[in-house]
Coordinates of C-alpha atoms and ligand atoms in Angstrom, one line a residue:
M14 CA -29.2 4.7 16.7
C15 CA -27.4 8.1 16.3
G16 CA -27.9 10.3 13.9
I17 CA -25.3 11.5 10.7
V18 CA -25.7 14.4 8.5
G19 CA -23.4 15.5 6.2
Y20 CA -23.3 18.3 3.6
V21 CA -21.8 19.8 0.5
G22 CA -23.1 22.6 -1.4
E23 CA -22.6 27.2 -1.0
K24 CA -24.4 27.6 3.0
P25 CA -22.3 27.2 5.8
A26 CA -22.0 23.8 6.3
L27 CA -22.0 24.6 9.7
D28 CA -25.3 26.1 10.0
V29 CA -26.6 23.4 8.0
V30 CA -25.0 19.9 9.3
L31 CA -26.6 21.4 12.9
E32 CA -29.6 21.8 11.9
G33 CA -30.0 19.1 10.7
L34 CA -28.7 17.3 14.0
R35 CA -31.2 18.6 16.1
R36 CA -33.7 16.9 13.9
L37 CA -32.3 13.9 14.2
E38 CA -31.0 14.0 18.2
Y39 CA -33.9 11.4 18.8
R40 CA -32.5 8.9 17.6
G41 CA -29.3 9.3 19.7
Y42 CA -28.7 11.9 22.3
D43 CA -24.9 11.3 24.6
S44 CA -22.9 13.5 22.3
A45 CA -22.6 15.1 19.4
G46 CA -20.1 16.3 16.8
V47 CA -18.9 18.1 13.8
A48 CA -16.8 18.3 11.4
V49 CA -16.0 20.7 8.6
V50 CA -13.3 20.7 6.3
A51 CA -11.4 24.0 5.5
D52 CA -8.2 25.4 4.3
G53 CA -6.5 22.2 3.8
S54 CA -7.6 20.6 7.1
I55 CA -10.0 19.4 9.3
V56 CA -11.6 21.1 11.7
S57 CA -13.8 19.3 14.7
E58 CA -15.6 19.8 18.0
K59 CA -17.0 17.4 20.1
R60 CA -19.5 17.5 23.5
A61 CA -20.4 14.8 25.6
G62 CA -24.3 15.1 26.8
K63 CA -26.8 16.1 24.3
L64 CA -26.5 18.7 21.8
T65 CA -26.5 22.3 23.5
N66 CA -23.5 21.4 24.9
L67 CA -22.0 20.9 21.0
E68 CA -23.3 24.1 20.6
K69 CA -22.4 26.4 23.8
A70 CA -18.8 25.2 23.0
L71 CA -19.8 26.1 19.3
A72 CA -20.8 29.6 20.4
E73 CA -17.8 29.9 23.1
R74 CA -15.1 29.4 19.8
A75 CA -16.9 31.3 17.3
S76 CA -14.8 34.6 15.9
A77 CA -14.6 35.5 12.7
N78 CA -12.4 34.2 11.0
D79 CA -13.2 30.6 12.6
P80 CA -12.6 28.1 9.3
L81 CA -16.0 25.8 11.4
G82 CA -17.9 29.0 10.9
T83 CA -17.7 29.7 7.4
A84 CA -16.8 25.5 5.6
T85 CA -19.2 24.5 3.3
T86 CA -18.6 20.8 3.9
G87 CA -19.2 18.8 6.9
I88 CA -20.9 16.2 8.9
G89 CA -21.8 16.1 12.1
H90 CA -23.5 12.9 14.7
T91 CA -25.1 12.9 17.0
R92 CA -24.5 9.5 19.3
W93 CA -26.1 6.8 21.2
A94 CA -23.0 5.0 22.9
T95 CA -22.8 1.3 21.9
H96 CA -18.4 1.3 22.7
G97 CA -17.3 3.1 25.4
P98 CA -19.1 5.7 27.5
P99 CA -20.4 8.7 26.4
N100 CA -17.3 11.5 27.2
D101 CA -16.1 14.0 24.9
V102 CA -13.5 11.8 23.3
N103 CA -15.6 9.1 22.9
A104 CA -17.5 11.2 21.1
H105 CA -18.0 11.5 16.9
P106 CA -16.1 12.5 14.3
H107 CA -13.1 10.5 15.0
L108 CA -9.7 11.6 13.3
S109 CA -6.9 9.9 11.9
A110 CA -3.8 10.5 13.5
D111 CA -2.7 12.8 11.3
G112 CA -5.7 14.3 10.8
S113 CA -6.0 14.3 7.6
V114 CA -9.6 12.1 7.9
A115 CA -12.7 12.5 10.6
V116 CA -15.3 9.8 10.4
I117 CA -18.6 9.2 11.9
H118 CA -20.6 5.9 12.4
N119 CA -23.7 4.5 13.3
G120 CA -23.3 0.7 13.7
I121 CA -21.2 -1.8 15.5
I122 CA -18.1 -3.2 13.4
E123 CA -18.0 -6.4 15.0
N124 CA -14.9 -7.0 14.2
F125 CA -13.2 -4.0 15.4
A126 CA -11.3 -6.1 18.0
T127 CA -9.0 -7.3 15.5
L128 CA -8.6 -4.1 13.1
R129 CA -7.6 -2.2 16.8
A130 CA -5.4 -5.3 17.5
E131 CA -3.4 -4.4 13.9
L132 CA -3.6 -0.8 14.0
T133 CA -2.1 -1.4 17.6
D134 CA 1.0 -3.3 16.1
A135 CA 1.7 -0.6 13.9
G136 CA 1.6 1.8 15.7
V137 CA -1.2 3.5 16.2
E138 CA -2.4 5.4 19.4
L139 CA -5.6 4.5 19.6
R140 CA -7.2 7.3 21.5
S141 CA -11.0 6.2 22.3
D142 CA -13.0 3.2 23.1
T143 CA -14.9 2.9 20.3
D144 CA -15.4 0.6 17.3
T145 CA -15.9 3.9 14.7
E146 CA -11.5 5.1 15.2
V147 CA -10.2 2.3 14.2
V148 CA -12.1 3.3 10.7
A149 CA -10.3 7.0 10.6
H150 CA -7.0 5.2 10.6
L151 CA -7.8 2.5 8.1
L152 CA -9.4 5.3 5.8
A153 CA -5.6 7.3 6.1
G154 CA -3.8 4.3 5.4
A155 CA -6.0 3.3 2.4
Y156 CA -6.2 7.2 1.3
G157 CA -2.6 7.2 1.1
M158 CA -2.3 4.0 -1.4
H159 CA -5.5 5.4 -3.1
H160 CA -5.1 9.4 -3.3
D161 CA -9.0 8.6 -4.2
L162 CA -11.5 8.7 -0.7
A163 CA -14.5 6.8 -2.3
E164 CA -11.7 4.2 -3.4
A165 CA -10.6 4.2 0.5
M166 CA -13.6 3.8 1.4
R167 CA -14.4 1.1 -0.3
A168 CA -11.3 -0.5 0.2
V169 CA -12.3 -0.4 4.1
C170 CA -16.1 -1.4 3.7
R171 CA -15.0 -4.5 2.4
R172 CA -12.9 -4.9 6.0
L173 CA -15.5 -4.6 7.6
E174 CA -18.0 -6.8 9.7
G175 CA -21.4 -5.7 11.3
A176 CA -24.0 -3.0 10.6
F177 CA -22.8 -0.1 10.1
T178 CA -23.3 3.7 7.6
L179 CA -20.0 5.7 7.7
L180 CA -19.5 9.9 6.1
A181 CA -15.9 11.2 6.4
V182 CA -14.5 13.8 4.9
Q183 CA -10.5 14.4 4.1
R184 CA -8.8 17.6 4.4
D185 CA -7.6 17.7 0.7
H186 CA -11.4 17.6 -0.4
P187 CA -12.8 21.0 0.6
E188 CA -16.1 19.7 -1.6
M189 CA -16.8 16.0 -0.9
V190 CA -18.1 13.3 1.5
V191 CA -17.7 9.7 0.9
G192 CA -20.5 7.9 3.1
A193 CA -21.3 4.1 3.0
R194 CA -24.6 2.2 4.2
R195 CA -24.8 -1.7 5.2
S196 CA -27.7 -3.1 7.4
S197 CA -28.2 0.8 8.9
P198 CA -29.5 3.5 7.0
L199 CA -28.2 6.3 5.3
V200 CA -30.7 8.5 2.5
V201 CA -28.8 11.0 0.1
G202 CA -30.7 14.4 -0.2
T203 CA -30.5 16.8 -3.7
G204 CA -30.7 20.1 -4.3
D205 CA -30.0 22.9 -6.2
G206 CA -26.0 22.4 -6.3
E207 CA -26.1 21.4 -2.8
Y208 CA -26.2 18.0 -1.4
F209 CA -26.8 16.2 1.8
L210 CA -26.7 12.6 3.5
G211 CA -28.6 11.8 6.5
S212 CA -29.5 8.8 8.7
D213 CA -33.7 9.7 7.3
V214 CA -34.8 12.4 5.7
A215 CA -35.3 14.3 9.1
A216 CA -31.6 15.7 8.6
F217 CA -32.4 17.9 5.5
I218 CA -36.1 18.1 5.4
A219 CA -35.4 21.8 6.0
H220 CA -33.6 21.9 2.6
T221 CA -35.4 19.8 0.0
R222 CA -38.1 16.6 -0.1
D223 CA -35.6 15.2 -3.1
A224 CA -34.0 11.9 -1.9
I225 CA -32.3 8.7 -3.7
E226 CA -32.1 6.1 -1.7
L227 CA -29.6 3.9 -1.3
G228 CA -28.6 -0.2 -1.3
Q229 CA -27.3 -2.5 0.9
D230 CA -23.6 -2.0 0.7
Q231 CA -23.3 0.6 -1.2
V232 CA -20.9 3.8 -1.3
V233 CA -21.8 7.2 -2.3
T234 CA -20.1 10.2 -2.7
I235 CA -22.0 14.0 -3.1
T236 CA -19.8 16.7 -4.1
R237 CA -21.2 19.9 -5.5
D238 CA -22.0 19.0 -8.5
G239 CA -24.3 15.9 -8.3
V240 CA -23.7 12.1 -6.3
T241 CA -22.1 9.4 -7.3
I242 CA -23.1 5.3 -5.9
T243 CA -21.4 2.8 -6.4
D244 CA -21.1 -0.7 -4.3
F245 CA -18.9 -2.4 -2.3
N246 CA -16.2 -3.5 -5.4
G247 CA -17.0 0.2 -7.3
A248 CA -19.3 -1.5 -9.6
P249 CA -21.6 2.3 -10.6
A250 CA -25.1 1.6 -8.8
E251 CA -28.8 3.0 -8.7
G252 CA -30.3 4.8 -5.9
K253 CA -34.1 4.8 -6.0
R254 CA -35.6 8.9 -6.0
Y255 CA -38.2 9.6 -4.2
H256 CA -39.9 12.8 -3.0
V257 CA -40.6 12.7 0.3
D258 CA -44.4 13.0 1.0
W259 CA -44.3 15.7 4.1
D260 CA -42.2 18.9 5.0
A261 CA -40.3 20.6 7.7
A262 CA -43.3 21.8 9.8
A263 CA -44.3 18.2 10.1
A264 CA -41.1 17.3 12.2
E265 CA -41.5 20.2 14.0
K266 CA -43.9 20.8 17.5
G267 CA -45.9 22.9 15.8
G268 CA -46.7 24.6 19.6
Y269 CA -46.7 21.8 21.8
P270 CA -44.4 21.7 24.8
N271 CA -42.7 18.7 23.4
F272 CA -42.7 16.3 20.5
M273 CA -44.5 13.5 22.4
L274 CA -47.3 15.9 22.8
K275 CA -48.0 17.2 19.9
E276 CA -47.9 13.8 18.0
I277 CA -50.3 12.0 20.6
A278 CA -52.8 15.3 19.3
D279 CA -52.1 14.0 15.8
Q280 CA -53.4 10.0 16.0
P281 CA -56.9 11.3 14.8
Q282 CA -54.8 12.1 11.5
A283 CA -52.9 9.7 11.7
V284 CA -55.4 7.0 11.7
A285 CA -57.5 8.7 9.1
D286 CA -54.5 8.7 6.7
T287 CA -53.9 5.6 7.3
L288 CA -57.7 4.9 5.8
L289 CA -57.2 6.9 3.3
G290 CA -57.8 5.9 0.0
R291 CA -57.5 2.7 0.7
M292 CA -60.8 1.4 -0.1
D293 CA -62.5 1.8 -3.0
A294 CA -66.4 2.3 -4.0
R295 CA -67.2 -1.8 -4.2
G296 CA -66.1 -2.3 -1.0
N297 CA -62.4 -4.2 -2.0
L298 CA -60.2 -2.7 0.0
A299 CA -57.2 -1.0 -2.4
L300 CA -53.7 -2.5 -0.8
D301 CA -51.7 -1.5 -4.9
E302 CA -48.4 -1.6 -2.8
L303 CA -48.9 -4.5 -1.3
R304 CA -48.3 -6.7 -5.4
M305 CA -48.2 -10.0 -3.8
N306 CA -50.0 -13.0 -5.5
E307 CA -53.2 -13.8 -4.8
D308 CA -52.6 -17.4 -4.6
E309 CA -49.8 -16.9 -2.6
L310 CA -52.1 -15.1 0.3
R311 CA -54.7 -17.2 -0.4
A312 CA -52.6 -20.4 0.3
I313 CA -51.3 -18.8 3.5
D314 CA -51.8 -21.4 6.4
K315 CA -49.2 -19.3 9.5
I316 CA -49.0 -15.9 9.5
V317 CA -46.3 -14.9 12.4
I318 CA -45.9 -11.3 13.0
V319 CA -42.4 -10.1 14.8
A320 CA -41.6 -6.9 16.1
C321 CA -40.2 -5.0 18.8
G322 CA -41.4 -2.4 21.9
T323 CA -44.5 -1.2 21.0
A324 CA -44.4 -2.4 17.0
Y325 CA -44.8 -5.5 18.8
Y326 CA -47.1 -4.7 21.0
A327 CA -49.0 -3.2 18.1
G328 CA -48.8 -7.0 16.6
L329 CA -50.1 -8.6 19.9
V330 CA -53.1 -6.5 18.9
A331 CA -52.4 -7.9 15.2
K332 CA -53.2 -11.4 16.3
Y333 CA -56.7 -10.7 18.1
V334 CA -57.8 -9.4 14.7
L335 CA -56.2 -11.7 12.4
E336 CA -57.2 -14.8 13.4
H337 CA -60.9 -13.4 14.5
Y338 CA -61.0 -11.7 9.9
T339 CA -59.4 -14.6 8.4
R340 CA -59.6 -17.9 10.4
I341 CA -55.4 -17.7 9.9
P342 CA -53.1 -19.1 13.2
C343 CA -51.1 -16.4 13.7
E344 CA -48.6 -16.1 15.8
V345 CA -46.5 -12.9 17.7
E346 CA -42.9 -12.9 18.2
L347 CA -40.0 -10.7 19.7
A348 CA -38.3 -10.3 16.6
S349 CA -35.4 -10.4 19.2
E350 CA -35.9 -13.6 20.2
F351 CA -37.3 -14.6 16.7
R352 CA -34.4 -16.5 14.3
Y353 CA -32.6 -18.5 17.4
R354 CA -35.0 -20.8 18.0
D355 CA -35.5 -22.1 14.3
P356 CA -38.4 -21.0 14.1
I357 CA -40.9 -23.7 12.0
L358 CA -41.1 -21.3 8.8
T359 CA -42.8 -22.5 5.5
H360 CA -43.3 -20.7 1.4
R361 CA -46.6 -20.9 3.4
T362 CA -46.0 -18.5 5.8
L363 CA -47.2 -14.8 6.0
V364 CA -44.0 -13.0 7.9
V365 CA -45.3 -9.5 8.9
A366 CA -43.0 -7.3 10.3
I367 CA -43.8 -4.2 12.0
S368 CA -41.5 -1.4 12.4
Q369 CA -42.6 2.4 12.9
S370 CA -38.7 3.4 12.3
G371 CA -38.8 0.8 9.2
E372 CA -34.5 0.0 10.9
T373 CA -35.0 -1.9 13.7
M374 CA -32.1 -4.0 13.7
D375 CA -33.9 -7.1 15.9
T376 CA -36.6 -6.9 13.1
L377 CA -34.7 -6.3 9.7
M378 CA -32.7 -9.7 10.9
A379 CA -35.8 -11.9 11.1
V380 CA -37.4 -10.2 8.0
R381 CA -34.0 -11.7 6.9
H382 CA -33.8 -15.1 8.6
A383 CA -37.7 -15.4 7.4
G384 CA -36.8 -14.6 3.7
E385 CA -34.0 -17.2 3.9
Q386 CA -36.4 -20.0 4.9
G387 CA -38.3 -19.1 1.6
S388 CA -41.6 -17.3 3.9
R389 CA -42.9 -14.3 2.0
V390 CA -43.0 -11.3 4.2
L391 CA -45.0 -8.4 4.2
A392 CA -43.9 -5.6 6.4
I393 CA -46.0 -2.5 8.0
C394 CA -44.0 0.6 7.8
N395 CA -44.1 4.1 8.6
T396 CA -40.9 5.2 6.9
N397 CA -40.9 5.2 3.3
G398 CA -37.6 3.3 2.0
S399 CA -36.0 2.5 5.1
T400 CA -34.1 -1.3 5.4
I401 CA -37.2 -3.7 6.5
P402 CA -39.8 -2.7 3.6
R403 CA -37.0 -2.8 1.2
E404 CA -36.3 -5.7 1.8
S405 CA -39.7 -7.6 2.3
D406 CA -41.2 -8.9 -0.5
A407 CA -44.0 -6.3 0.2
V408 CA -45.0 -3.4 2.5
L409 CA -47.9 -1.7 3.5
Y410 CA -47.2 1.7 4.7
T411 CA -48.5 3.4 7.0
H412 CA -49.3 7.7 7.1
A413 CA -48.8 8.7 10.5
G414 CA -45.9 11.3 9.5
P415 CA -42.6 11.3 10.8
E416 CA -42.3 9.8 14.2
I417 CA -40.0 12.3 16.4
A418 CA -40.5 11.2 20.0
V419 CA -38.4 8.1 21.3
A420 CA -41.8 6.8 22.3
S421 CA -44.1 6.2 20.2
T422 CA -47.2 6.9 19.8
K423 CA -48.9 8.0 16.9
G424 CA -46.8 5.0 15.4
F425 CA -48.5 2.7 17.4
L426 CA -52.3 3.5 16.7
A427 CA -51.6 3.5 12.7
Q428 CA -49.8 0.2 13.1
V429 CA -52.5 -1.0 14.5
T430 CA -55.2 0.3 12.1
A431 CA -52.9 -1.0 9.8
C432 CA -53.5 -4.7 10.7
Y433 CA -57.1 -3.7 10.9
L434 CA -57.0 -3.1 7.4
L435 CA -55.1 -6.4 6.5
G436 CA -57.0 -8.3 8.3
L437 CA -60.1 -7.1 6.1
Y438 CA -57.6 -7.8 3.0
L439 CA -56.7 -11.1 3.3
G440 CA -60.0 -12.0 5.0
K441 CA -61.7 -10.6 1.8
L442 CA -59.4 -12.3 -0.3
R443 CA -59.7 -15.9 1.3
G444 CA -63.4 -15.5 1.0
D445 CA -64.0 -14.7 5.0
F446 CA -65.7 -11.4 4.1
F447 CA -68.6 -9.6 1.5
A448 CA -67.7 -6.6 0.1
D449 CA -70.7 -4.7 2.6
E450 CA -68.8 -6.3 6.3
V451 CA -65.7 -5.0 4.8
R452 CA -67.4 -1.6 4.0
A453 CA -69.0 -1.7 7.2
I454 CA -66.2 -2.5 9.6
M455 CA -64.7 -0.1 7.4
A456 CA -67.1 2.4 8.2
Q457 CA -66.2 2.0 11.6
L458 CA -62.7 2.5 11.1
G459 CA -63.5 6.0 9.1
E460 CA -65.0 6.7 12.8
A461 CA -62.3 6.1 14.8
P462 CA -60.3 9.0 14.0
A463 CA -63.2 11.2 15.9
A464 CA -63.5 9.0 18.7
I465 CA -59.6 9.1 19.1
Q466 CA -60.1 13.5 18.9
Q467 CA -63.1 12.9 21.8
V468 CA -60.6 11.2 23.9
L469 CA -58.1 14.6 23.5
D470 CA -60.8 16.6 23.4
D471 CA -60.9 16.8 27.2
T472 CA -57.5 15.7 29.1
S473 CA -58.5 17.5 32.5
Q474 CA -58.9 13.9 34.0
V475 CA -56.3 12.5 33.1
E476 CA -53.7 15.5 33.7
A477 CA -55.5 15.5 37.6
L478 CA -54.7 11.6 38.2
A479 CA -51.0 12.0 36.7
R480 CA -50.7 14.6 40.0
E481 CA -52.3 12.4 42.1
L482 CA -49.8 9.1 41.6
A483 CA -46.9 11.0 40.7
D484 CA -45.2 9.8 43.9
N485 CA -46.3 6.3 43.0
R486 CA -43.4 4.4 41.9
V487 CA -45.1 1.0 41.3
I488 CA -48.3 0.7 39.2
L489 CA -50.4 -1.7 37.2
F490 CA -52.4 -2.4 34.1
L491 CA -54.8 -4.7 33.5
G492 CA -56.5 -6.1 29.8
R493 CA -58.3 -9.0 28.4
H494 CA -58.2 -9.3 24.8
V495 CA -57.3 -6.6 23.1
G496 CA -57.4 -4.7 26.0
F497 CA -54.1 -6.6 27.0
P498 CA -51.4 -5.5 25.1
V499 CA -53.4 -2.3 25.2
A500 CA -52.4 -3.0 29.0
L501 CA -48.7 -4.1 27.7
E502 CA -48.3 -0.7 25.9
G503 CA -49.1 1.5 28.8
A504 CA -47.2 0.1 31.2
L505 CA -44.0 0.1 28.7
K506 CA -45.2 4.3 27.8
L507 CA -44.2 4.4 32.0
K508 CA -41.8 2.9 32.3
E509 CA -39.5 4.5 29.7
L510 CA -40.6 8.0 30.5
A511 CA -41.3 7.9 34.0
Y512 CA -38.8 5.4 35.3
I513 CA -41.4 3.9 37.2
H514 CA -41.8 0.3 37.5
A515 CA -44.6 -0.3 35.8
E516 CA -46.6 -3.5 34.5
G517 CA -49.3 -4.9 32.2
F518 CA -51.0 -7.9 33.5
A519 CA -53.6 -10.2 31.5
A520 CA -56.3 -9.9 33.6
G521 CA -57.2 -13.9 33.9
E522 CA -53.8 -14.6 34.7
L523 CA -54.0 -12.1 37.9
K524 CA -55.1 -15.0 40.2
H525 CA -52.0 -17.1 38.7
G526 CA -49.6 -15.4 40.4
P527 CA -48.7 -11.5 40.0
I528 CA -51.9 -10.8 42.0
A529 CA -49.4 -10.9 45.5
L530 CA -48.5 -8.2 44.0
V531 CA -51.8 -6.1 45.3
E532 CA -51.7 -4.7 48.9
E533 CA -53.7 -1.8 50.2
G534 CA -53.5 1.3 47.6
L535 CA -51.8 0.3 44.8
P536 CA -52.8 1.7 42.0
V537 CA -53.9 -0.4 38.5
L538 CA -55.7 0.7 35.5
C539 CA -58.1 -1.0 34.4
V540 CA -59.1 -0.9 30.3
V541 CA -62.5 -2.9 30.8
P542 CA -63.7 -4.3 27.3
P543 CA -66.9 -3.0 25.9
R544 CA -70.3 -4.8 26.7
G545 CA -71.1 -8.0 24.4
R546 CA -72.8 -10.7 23.6
D547 CA -69.6 -12.4 24.8
Q548 CA -68.2 -12.7 28.8
L549 CA -65.1 -10.6 28.3
H550 CA -66.7 -7.7 30.0
D551 CA -68.1 -9.7 33.4
K552 CA -65.2 -11.0 33.6
M553 CA -63.4 -8.2 34.0
I554 CA -65.2 -7.2 36.7
S555 CA -64.6 -10.0 37.9
G556 CA -60.2 -9.5 37.9
I557 CA -61.2 -5.7 39.5
Q558 CA -62.9 -6.8 42.4
E559 CA -60.3 -9.7 43.2
I560 CA -57.7 -6.8 43.1
R561 CA -60.0 -3.9 44.9
A562 CA -60.2 -7.1 47.9
R563 CA -57.2 -6.7 48.6
G564 CA -57.1 -2.8 48.6
A565 CA -56.0 -2.5 45.1
R566 CA -57.4 1.8 43.6
T567 CA -58.6 0.8 40.8
I568 CA -58.5 3.1 37.6
C569 CA -60.9 1.8 35.3
L570 CA -61.4 3.2 31.2
A571 CA -64.3 2.1 30.5
E572 CA -67.0 2.5 27.8
E573 CA -69.4 5.9 28.4
G574 CA -72.4 4.4 29.6
D575 CA -71.1 1.3 31.4
E576 CA -73.4 1.3 35.1
T577 CA -72.0 -1.5 35.5
I578 CA -68.3 -0.5 36.2
V579 CA -69.0 2.4 38.8
P580 CA -68.8 0.3 41.7
Y581 CA -65.4 -1.2 41.0
A582 CA -63.5 2.0 39.8
D583 CA -62.3 4.9 42.1
V584 CA -61.6 6.8 39.0
L585 CA -63.5 6.2 36.1
L586 CA -62.2 7.2 32.0
T587 CA -64.8 6.8 29.8
L588 CA -64.1 6.2 25.8
P589 CA -66.1 6.6 23.4
K590 CA -67.9 3.8 22.2
V591 CA -66.2 1.3 19.6
P592 CA -66.8 -2.2 18.4
V593 CA -64.1 -4.7 21.3
L594 CA -61.3 -5.4 18.1
L595 CA -61.2 -1.3 17.6
Q596 CA -60.9 -0.2 21.6
P597 CA -57.3 -0.2 21.5
L598 CA -57.8 3.2 18.9
V599 CA -59.4 4.4 22.1
A600 CA -58.0 3.1 24.8
T601 CA -54.5 3.5 24.0
V602 CA -55.0 7.3 23.9
P603 CA -55.4 8.0 28.3
L604 CA -52.2 5.9 28.8
Q605 CA -50.2 7.4 26.4
L606 CA -51.3 10.9 28.2
F607 CA -51.2 9.9 31.2
A608 CA -47.2 8.9 31.4
C609 CA -46.1 11.9 29.4
E610 CA -48.0 13.9 32.0
L611 CA -46.5 12.0 35.3
A612 CA -42.9 12.1 33.4
T613 CA -43.1 15.3 32.7
L614 CA -44.5 16.2 36.1
M615 CA -41.2 14.4 37.4
G616 CA -39.4 16.6 35.0
H617 CA -38.1 14.0 32.7
D618 CA -37.4 14.5 28.8
V619 CA -40.6 13.2 27.3
D620 CA -39.0 13.1 24.2
Q621 CA -35.6 11.9 25.1
P622 CA -36.0 9.5 28.0
R623 CA -32.9 8.2 29.8
N624 CA -30.6 5.7 28.4
L625 CA -33.2 4.9 25.0
A626 CA -32.7 6.1 21.2
K627 CA -35.1 6.2 18.3
S628 CA -35.0 4.0 16.4
V629 CA -32.0 0.8 17.1
T630 CA -30.1 -0.1 14.6
V631 CA -28.2 -2.6 16.6
E632 CA -28.5 -5.8 18.0
Ligands
M6R29 O1 -39.3 1.9 14.9 P1 -39.6 -0.6 15.3 O2 -41.2 0.5 15.3 O3 -39.6 -1.0 14.4 O4 -39.7 0.0 16.3 C1 -39.8 -0.6 17.9 C2 -39.2 -0.2 19.5 O5 -37.7 0.1 19.4 C3 -40.4 1.2 19.6 O6 -41.7 0.9 19.5 C4 -39.7 1.5 21.2 O7 -40.4 -0.1 21.8 C5 -40.7 2.8 21.6 N1 -39.4 3.3 22.5 C6 -41.9 2.3 22.5 O8 -42.2 3.4 22.6

């Protein structure tokens, strides 16, 4: 939701913090701010709007003696507003009334109204509408009692309810940043004589790839001498050290005009990397990281997938795949609804939480609820060391590399790929597949990266389509079977990037209501299943005929060589031939490109669409 950076070292803190904020801006971009500790005081600057507004303000005030430029300890924040509109005052950092403490925060402090009233009664004048400002005042008060910033932070955290990552600096400690986390992300970067704190490793990837994962309810202190971690009561704690397996270049645009296009282009590699090393010579899937008891997995009688947004659509694809491969009933739940409807879970239910970031609060809460009910939880996640895998019983990592654009693309294809692996693994384990069958499907999956590349090699038709449809304000998407979640995903991409009213429908459902929306010239993108032994393809053509009869302009995505679709397509986009269950891997790509292109033509910022943030760390 918000991006957080902290630094202690020898370099000018402002440079390090701003560089970190540039890499974290995808987490929130309503406003941004920094604070440094210099000469016994805190110096801060903050601005509403994107990071460039802050950078302009900093450039205007820059002078040789400005402590903002010379200090070597600092914190920075890029905001996605929850409490109070995105203006200069509500931007972080928030300073205590006496200016001794500066605080930045990600998350929501649920008891902030009580704390605010308490402070107001005590005569403190609150300047902003945020929940964060109370922490700055409380922290200054606690520091007055303990004269120890970490102890003050622990005392304040014990009073806070909700989810939060906090970083604080205090004017008497020119070489110290203290952080705290509860249900919200915070990682430590360890360099040589310099230490970093960040919402994720992108914050410091340009400086170090050595990181420490913090646990729940921990307080961390970084100084030039090292890192100290405790729980909220002061008991010493250990973080888990790890090495980040990607570098700064992976988190850059690499010559593309935006991250989204780069990440769309990364997809063959993302799928290949997610498959890499996961099958041995005997056709056994080597999902070592699962470390789940095989007897327990054999005894599963239900799979429940929980996820949000694009990850939820990956879950919808997975339902078809898992039920087909394993014959285990599979439900897919919006994580935000899951725990509120009292779901039926037992120790024989496998809950699969899908999340690119591993930090989505709705999904995290669903994971916790499933654990409380005694179910085993498996995370499918792209972010090493993030909260959801850490709180799950097992994890199957996707290896898509960092996804920076707010709209998920390679994250989705990697999630879908991981679901195929999971389905094959469970199917083999439970005796539904022989090794040679697994090998055959793995071979088909192994061809997917080349098929995706084929879609990417010629984007001219999709670009022309985007130009043609750029003035439309309603666009529909139709699919059947695994093409239905693809239609939903295509519509979501268009909504979030182009702010167009786009809806995805199951083709067979259209005649039960939504067909009333169809009018002369309405563009409908139709994901046509490959021809096979089932009737999917022909049923889809019937659906397309129904909408054409009512004036729809049909844009059909169909496999190459499918001549039967030609009479029903105003525009035909061909897809490489793949088996029906694998079609989402190729059919999603033109829809991503279409949304990206159309939004770009409309002049929108595709990496940072309005009102959104990359990882949604509030419920
Ligand atoms: O990080 P997650 O996969 O848990 O995120 C879930 C959704 O918030 C995310 O997929 C969102 O819908 C994207 N903006 C879609 O492009």
